[in-house]
PDB file of C-alpha atoms and ligand atoms in Angstrom:
ATOM      1  CA  MET A  17     114.276 117.821  86.755  1.00  0.00           C
ATOM      2  CA  TYR A  18     111.639 114.693  86.579  1.00  0.00           C
ATOM      3  CA  ASP A  19     112.375 113.827  83.013  1.00  0.00           C
ATOM      4  CA  GLN A  20     116.399 113.857  83.926  1.00  0.00           C
ATOM      5  CA  LEU A  21     115.392 111.766  86.962  1.00  0.00           C
ATOM      6  CA  LEU A  22     113.246 109.158  84.991  1.00  0.00           C
ATOM      7  CA  GLU A  23     116.336 108.911  82.633  1.00  0.00           C
ATOM      8  CA  ASP A  24     118.578 108.096  85.222  1.00  0.00           C
ATOM      9  CA  ILE A  25     116.174 105.801  86.804  1.00  0.00           C
ATOM     10  CA  GLU A  26     115.361 103.903  83.150  1.00  0.00           C
ATOM     11  CA  ARG A  27     119.398 104.017  82.737  1.00  0.00           C
ATOM     12  CA  PHE A  28     119.971 102.108  85.735  1.00  0.00           C
ATOM     13  CA  LEU A  29     117.032  99.752  85.912  1.00  0.00           C
ATOM     14  CA  ALA A  30     118.380  98.757  82.327  1.00  0.00           C
ATOM     15  CA  GLN A  31     121.539  97.505  83.580  1.00  0.00           C
ATOM     16  CA  LYS A  32     119.244  94.751  85.614  1.00  0.00           C
ATOM     17  CA  PRO A  33     119.751  95.054  88.878  1.00  0.00           C
ATOM     18  CA  ASN A  34     118.051  93.337  91.767  1.00  0.00           C
ATOM     19  CA  ARG A  35     114.873  94.436  93.121  1.00  0.00           C
ATOM     20  CA  THR A  36     116.430  95.672  96.396  1.00  0.00           C
ATOM     21  CA  GLU A  37     119.171  97.406  94.563  1.00  0.00           C
ATOM     22  CA  GLY A  38     116.733  98.921  92.181  1.00  0.00           C
ATOM     23  CA  LEU A  39     114.411 100.000  94.962  1.00  0.00           C
ATOM     24  CA  SER A  40     117.321 101.233  97.038  1.00  0.00           C
ATOM     25  CA  PHE A  41     118.583 103.124  94.030  1.00  0.00           C
ATOM     26  CA  ILE A  42     115.881 105.187  93.138  1.00  0.00           C
ATOM     27  CA  CYS A  43     115.060 105.821  97.096  1.00  0.00           C
ATOM     28  CA  GLU A  44     118.163 107.279  97.333  1.00  0.00           C
ATOM     29  CA  LEU A  45     118.430 109.115  94.413  1.00  0.00           C
ATOM     30  CA  LEU A  46     114.573 110.794  94.678  1.00  0.00           C
ATOM     31  CA  HIS A  47     115.644 111.634  98.654  1.00  0.00           C
ATOM     32  CA  ARG A  48     118.842 113.178  97.189  1.00  0.00           C
ATOM     33  CA  LYS A  49     117.662 115.134  94.330  1.00  0.00           C
ATOM     34  CA  VAL A  50     114.441 116.227  95.086  1.00  0.00           C
ATOM     35  CA  GLU A  51     114.371 118.811  98.240  1.00  0.00           C
ATOM     36  CA  LYS A  52     111.091 118.564  99.259  1.00  0.00           C
ATOM     37  CA  TYR A  53     111.152 114.645  99.236  1.00  0.00           C
ATOM     38  CA  SER A  54     112.038 114.537 103.113  1.00  0.00           C
ATOM     39  CA  TRP A  55     111.456 110.499 103.404  1.00  0.00           C
ATOM     40  CA  VAL A  56     111.419 108.221 100.189  1.00  0.00           C
ATOM     41  CA  GLY A  57     110.014 104.452 101.116  1.00  0.00           C
ATOM     42  CA  TYR A  58     108.937 101.433  99.263  1.00  0.00           C
ATOM     43  CA  TYR A  59     105.918  99.282 101.052  1.00  0.00           C
ATOM     44  CA  LEU A  60     105.374  95.945  99.160  1.00  0.00           C
ATOM     45  CA  HIS A  61     102.269  93.827  99.975  1.00  0.00           C
ATOM     46  CA  SER A  62     103.415  90.826 102.450  1.00  0.00           C
ATOM     47  CA  LYS A  63     102.592  87.322 100.773  1.00  0.00           C
ATOM     48  CA  GLU A  64     101.504  85.845 104.015  1.00  0.00           C
ATOM     49  CA  LYS A  65      98.851  88.480 105.650  1.00  0.00           C
ATOM     50  CA  PRO A  66      97.244  91.647 104.566  1.00  0.00           C
ATOM     51  CA  GLU A  67      99.781  93.825 105.450  1.00  0.00           C
ATOM     52  CA  LEU A  68     102.413  96.108 103.945  1.00  0.00           C
ATOM     53  CA  VAL A  69     106.330  95.608 104.771  1.00  0.00           C
ATOM     54  CA  LEU A  70     108.973  98.140 104.163  1.00  0.00           C
ATOM     55  CA  ALA A  71     111.284  97.305 101.476  1.00  0.00           C
ATOM     56  CA  THR A  72     113.486  99.938 101.348  1.00  0.00           C
ATOM     57  CA  PHE A  73     113.787 103.656 102.506  1.00  0.00           C
ATOM     58  CA  GLN A  74     115.948 106.814 102.311  1.00  0.00           C
ATOM     59  CA  GLY A  75     115.379 108.747 105.435  1.00  0.00           C
ATOM     60  CA  ALA A  76     114.974 109.188 109.214  1.00  0.00           C
ATOM     61  CA  PRO A  77     114.379 105.382 109.981  1.00  0.00           C
ATOM     62  CA  THR A  78     110.841 104.670 111.234  1.00  0.00           C
ATOM     63  CA  GLU A  79     109.095 102.073 113.671  1.00  0.00           C
ATOM     64  CA  HIS A  80     106.298 101.550 111.038  1.00  0.00           C
ATOM     65  CA  THR A  81     108.291  98.779 109.103  1.00  0.00           C
ATOM     66  CA  HIS A  82     104.865  96.623 108.970  1.00  0.00           C
ATOM     67  CA  ILE A  83     101.426  98.458 108.128  1.00  0.00           C
ATOM     68  CA  PRO A  84      97.984  95.992 108.145  1.00  0.00           C
ATOM     69  CA  PHE A  85      95.908  96.968 104.897  1.00  0.00           C
ATOM     70  CA  GLY A  86      93.341  99.682 105.639  1.00  0.00           C
ATOM     71  CA  LYS A  87      95.852 101.413 108.447  1.00  0.00           C
ATOM     72  CA  GLY A  88      97.238 104.953 108.006  1.00  0.00           C
ATOM     73  CA  ILE A  89      97.609 106.480 104.263  1.00  0.00           C
ATOM     74  CA  CYS A  90      99.448 103.454 103.536  1.00  0.00           C
ATOM     75  CA  GLY A  91      97.152 101.015 104.640  1.00  0.00           C
ATOM     76  CA  GLN A  92      94.140 102.873 102.963  1.00  0.00           C
ATOM     77  CA  VAL A  93      96.007 102.751  99.532  1.00  0.00           C
ATOM     78  CA  ALA A  94      96.722  99.276  99.922  1.00  0.00           C
ATOM     79  CA  LEU A  95      92.863  98.824  99.459  1.00  0.00           C
ATOM     80  CA  SER A  96      91.932 101.801  97.369  1.00  0.00           C
ATOM     81  CA  ASN A  97      94.693 101.030  94.578  1.00  0.00           C
ATOM     82  CA  GLN A  98      94.419 105.394  94.254  1.00  0.00           C
ATOM     83  CA  ASN A  99      97.166 107.886  94.411  1.00  0.00           C
ATOM     84  CA  PHE A 100      96.650 109.393  97.903  1.00  0.00           C
ATOM     85  CA  ILE A 101      97.911 113.081  98.158  1.00  0.00           C
ATOM     86  CA  VAL A 102      97.433 114.407 101.772  1.00  0.00           C
ATOM     87  CA  ASP A 103      98.068 118.364 102.212  1.00  0.00           C
ATOM     88  CA  ASP A 104      97.982 118.564 105.908  1.00  0.00           C
ATOM     89  CA  VAL A 105      98.856 114.837 107.823  1.00  0.00           C
ATOM     90  CA  ASN A 106      97.335 116.579 110.939  1.00  0.00           C
ATOM     91  CA  ALA A 107      93.805 117.072 109.431  1.00  0.00           C
ATOM     92  CA  GLN A 108      93.791 113.256 108.806  1.00  0.00           C
ATOM     93  CA  GLU A 109      92.201 111.051 111.261  1.00  0.00           C
ATOM     94  CA  ASN A 110      93.712 107.450 109.677  1.00  0.00           C
ATOM     95  CA  TYR A 111      97.101 108.637 109.737  1.00  0.00           C
ATOM     96  CA  ILE A 112     100.362 106.983 111.498  1.00  0.00           C
ATOM     97  CA  ALA A 113     102.867 109.239 112.350  1.00  0.00           C
ATOM     98  CA  CYS A 114     106.431 108.772 111.853  1.00  0.00           C
ATOM     99  CA  SER A 115     108.092 112.036 112.962  1.00  0.00           C
ATOM    100  CA  LEU A 116     106.673 115.072 113.981  1.00  0.00           C
ATOM    101  CA  ASP A 117     108.508 116.955 111.180  1.00  0.00           C
ATOM    102  CA  VAL A 118     105.944 115.655 108.378  1.00  0.00           C
ATOM    103  CA  LYS A 119     103.470 117.773 107.331  1.00  0.00           C
ATOM    104  CA  SER A 120     102.279 116.110 104.310  1.00  0.00           C
ATOM    105  CA  GLU A 121     102.525 112.634 101.895  1.00  0.00           C
ATOM    106  CA  ILE A 122     101.697 111.365  99.074  1.00  0.00           C
ATOM    107  CA  VAL A 123     101.561 107.665  98.124  1.00  0.00           C
ATOM    108  CA  VAL A 124     101.371 106.001  94.553  1.00  0.00           C
ATOM    109  CA  PRO A 125     100.532 102.292  94.190  1.00  0.00           C
ATOM    110  CA  LEU A 126     102.862 100.217  92.350  1.00  0.00           C
ATOM    111  CA  ILE A 127     100.580  98.463  90.032  1.00  0.00           C
ATOM    112  CA  VAL A 128     102.148  94.971  88.532  1.00  0.00           C
ATOM    113  CA  ASN A 129      99.973  92.968  85.577  1.00  0.00           C
ATOM    114  CA  GLY A 130      97.083  95.017  86.814  1.00  0.00           C
ATOM    115  CA  GLU A 131      97.695  94.185  90.518  1.00  0.00           C
ATOM    116  CA  ASN A 132      98.220  96.583  93.397  1.00  0.00           C
ATOM    117  CA  ILE A 133     101.271  94.747  94.968  1.00  0.00           C
ATOM    118  CA  GLY A 134     103.283  98.089  96.980  1.00  0.00           C
ATOM    119  CA  GLN A 135     103.749 101.307  97.129  1.00  0.00           C
ATOM    120  CA  ILE A 136     105.966 104.202  96.916  1.00  0.00           C
ATOM    121  CA  ASP A 137     105.326 106.426 100.271  1.00  0.00           C
ATOM    122  CA  ILE A 138     107.023 109.964  99.994  1.00  0.00           C
ATOM    123  CA  ASP A 139     106.649 112.378 103.229  1.00  0.00           C
ATOM    124  CA  GLY A 140     107.348 116.315 103.296  1.00  0.00           C
ATOM    125  CA  HIS A 141     108.191 118.755 105.882  1.00  0.00           C
ATOM    126  CA  ALA A 142     106.156 121.824 104.580  1.00  0.00           C
ATOM    127  CA  ILE A 143     102.013 121.505 104.223  1.00  0.00           C
ATOM    128  CA  ALA A 144     100.883 120.732 100.728  1.00  0.00           C
ATOM    129  CA  ALA A 145     104.222 119.541  99.268  1.00  0.00           C
ATOM    130  CA  PHE A 146     103.011 117.610  96.721  1.00  0.00           C
ATOM    131  CA  ASN A 147     100.866 118.038  93.996  1.00  0.00           C
ATOM    132  CA  LYS A 148      99.379 116.304  90.273  1.00  0.00           C
ATOM    133  CA  ASN A 149     102.889 116.395  88.838  1.00  0.00           C
ATOM    134  CA  ASP A 150     104.304 114.440  91.721  1.00  0.00           C
ATOM    135  CA  ALA A 151     101.768 111.832  91.415  1.00  0.00           C
ATOM    136  CA  SER A 152     102.347 111.668  87.418  1.00  0.00           C
ATOM    137  CA  PHE A 153     106.118 111.532  88.005  1.00  0.00           C
ATOM    138  CA  LEU A 154     105.634 108.702  90.487  1.00  0.00           C
ATOM    139  CA  GLU A 155     103.236 106.826  88.449  1.00  0.00           C
ATOM    140  CA  LYS A 156     105.836 106.815  85.723  1.00  0.00           C
ATOM    141  CA  VAL A 157     108.758 106.010  88.256  1.00  0.00           C
ATOM    142  CA  ASN A 158     106.224 102.707  89.434  1.00  0.00           C
ATOM    143  CA  ARG A 159     105.880 101.859  85.793  1.00  0.00           C
ATOM    144  CA  LEU A 160     109.536 101.562  85.323  1.00  0.00           C
ATOM    145  CA  VAL A 161     109.762  99.701  88.424  1.00  0.00           C
ATOM    146  CA  ALA A 162     107.170  97.191  87.366  1.00  0.00           C
ATOM    147  CA  LEU A 163     108.736  96.634  84.041  1.00  0.00           C
ATOM    148  CA  HIS A 164     112.332  96.114  85.117  1.00  0.00           C
ATOM    149  CA  LEU A 165     112.031  94.682  88.736  1.00  0.00           C
ATOM    150  CA  PHE A 166     108.696  92.223  88.778  1.00  0.00           C
TER     151      PHE A 166
HETATM  152  N1  SME B  24     102.481 107.986 107.686  1.00  0.00           N
HETATM  153  C1  SME B  24     102.288 106.410 107.087  1.00  0.00           C
HETATM  154  C2  SME B  24     103.216 105.651 107.671  1.00  0.00           C
HETATM  155  C3  SME B  24     104.339 105.502 107.396  1.00  0.00           C
HETATM  156  S1  SME B  24     105.799 106.660 107.481  1.00  0.00           S
HETATM  157  O1  SME B  24     105.145 108.181 106.549  1.00  0.00           O
HETATM  158  C4  SME B  24     107.283 106.082 106.832  1.00  0.00           C
HETATM  159  C5  SME B  24     100.958 106.202 107.124  1.00  0.00           C
HETATM  160  O2  SME B  24     100.165 107.098 107.493  1.00  0.00           O
HETATM  161  O3  SME B  24     100.504 105.180 106.547  1.00  0.00           O
END
């Protein structure tokens, strides 16, 4: 399934959508096709200050549209530049809760020209919903994003 999704994303991005259209397409597609992806969003690094700004998402609206670097799972990835898979969000001290339904989370940085400029953030309603296959799939998605939208 992930290979088919990568093909769909590549085909869409090859039509040269603008950045918002491209990121929105990916969030909508992944949210709709991958059942365990309960919430899918892209945060981008602010140009003004060290914080993440929610660019686009699919799933329940969140009040966390701005997240300072270092705060929560997302803010930690802004500083570490590394994938972060959380099997049980309730066992994390530095975590920002969006919804009580969320049990696990994966965040994969968006690297453009060697620089971490944002991230894809996905929440799951099951404990340990995400694994290395998701991480490697989302790295590929982000490589397509870096190539076509930035
Ligand atoms: N849980 C995230 C906050 C963003 S929401 O999942 C949409 C975190 O701890 O950074």
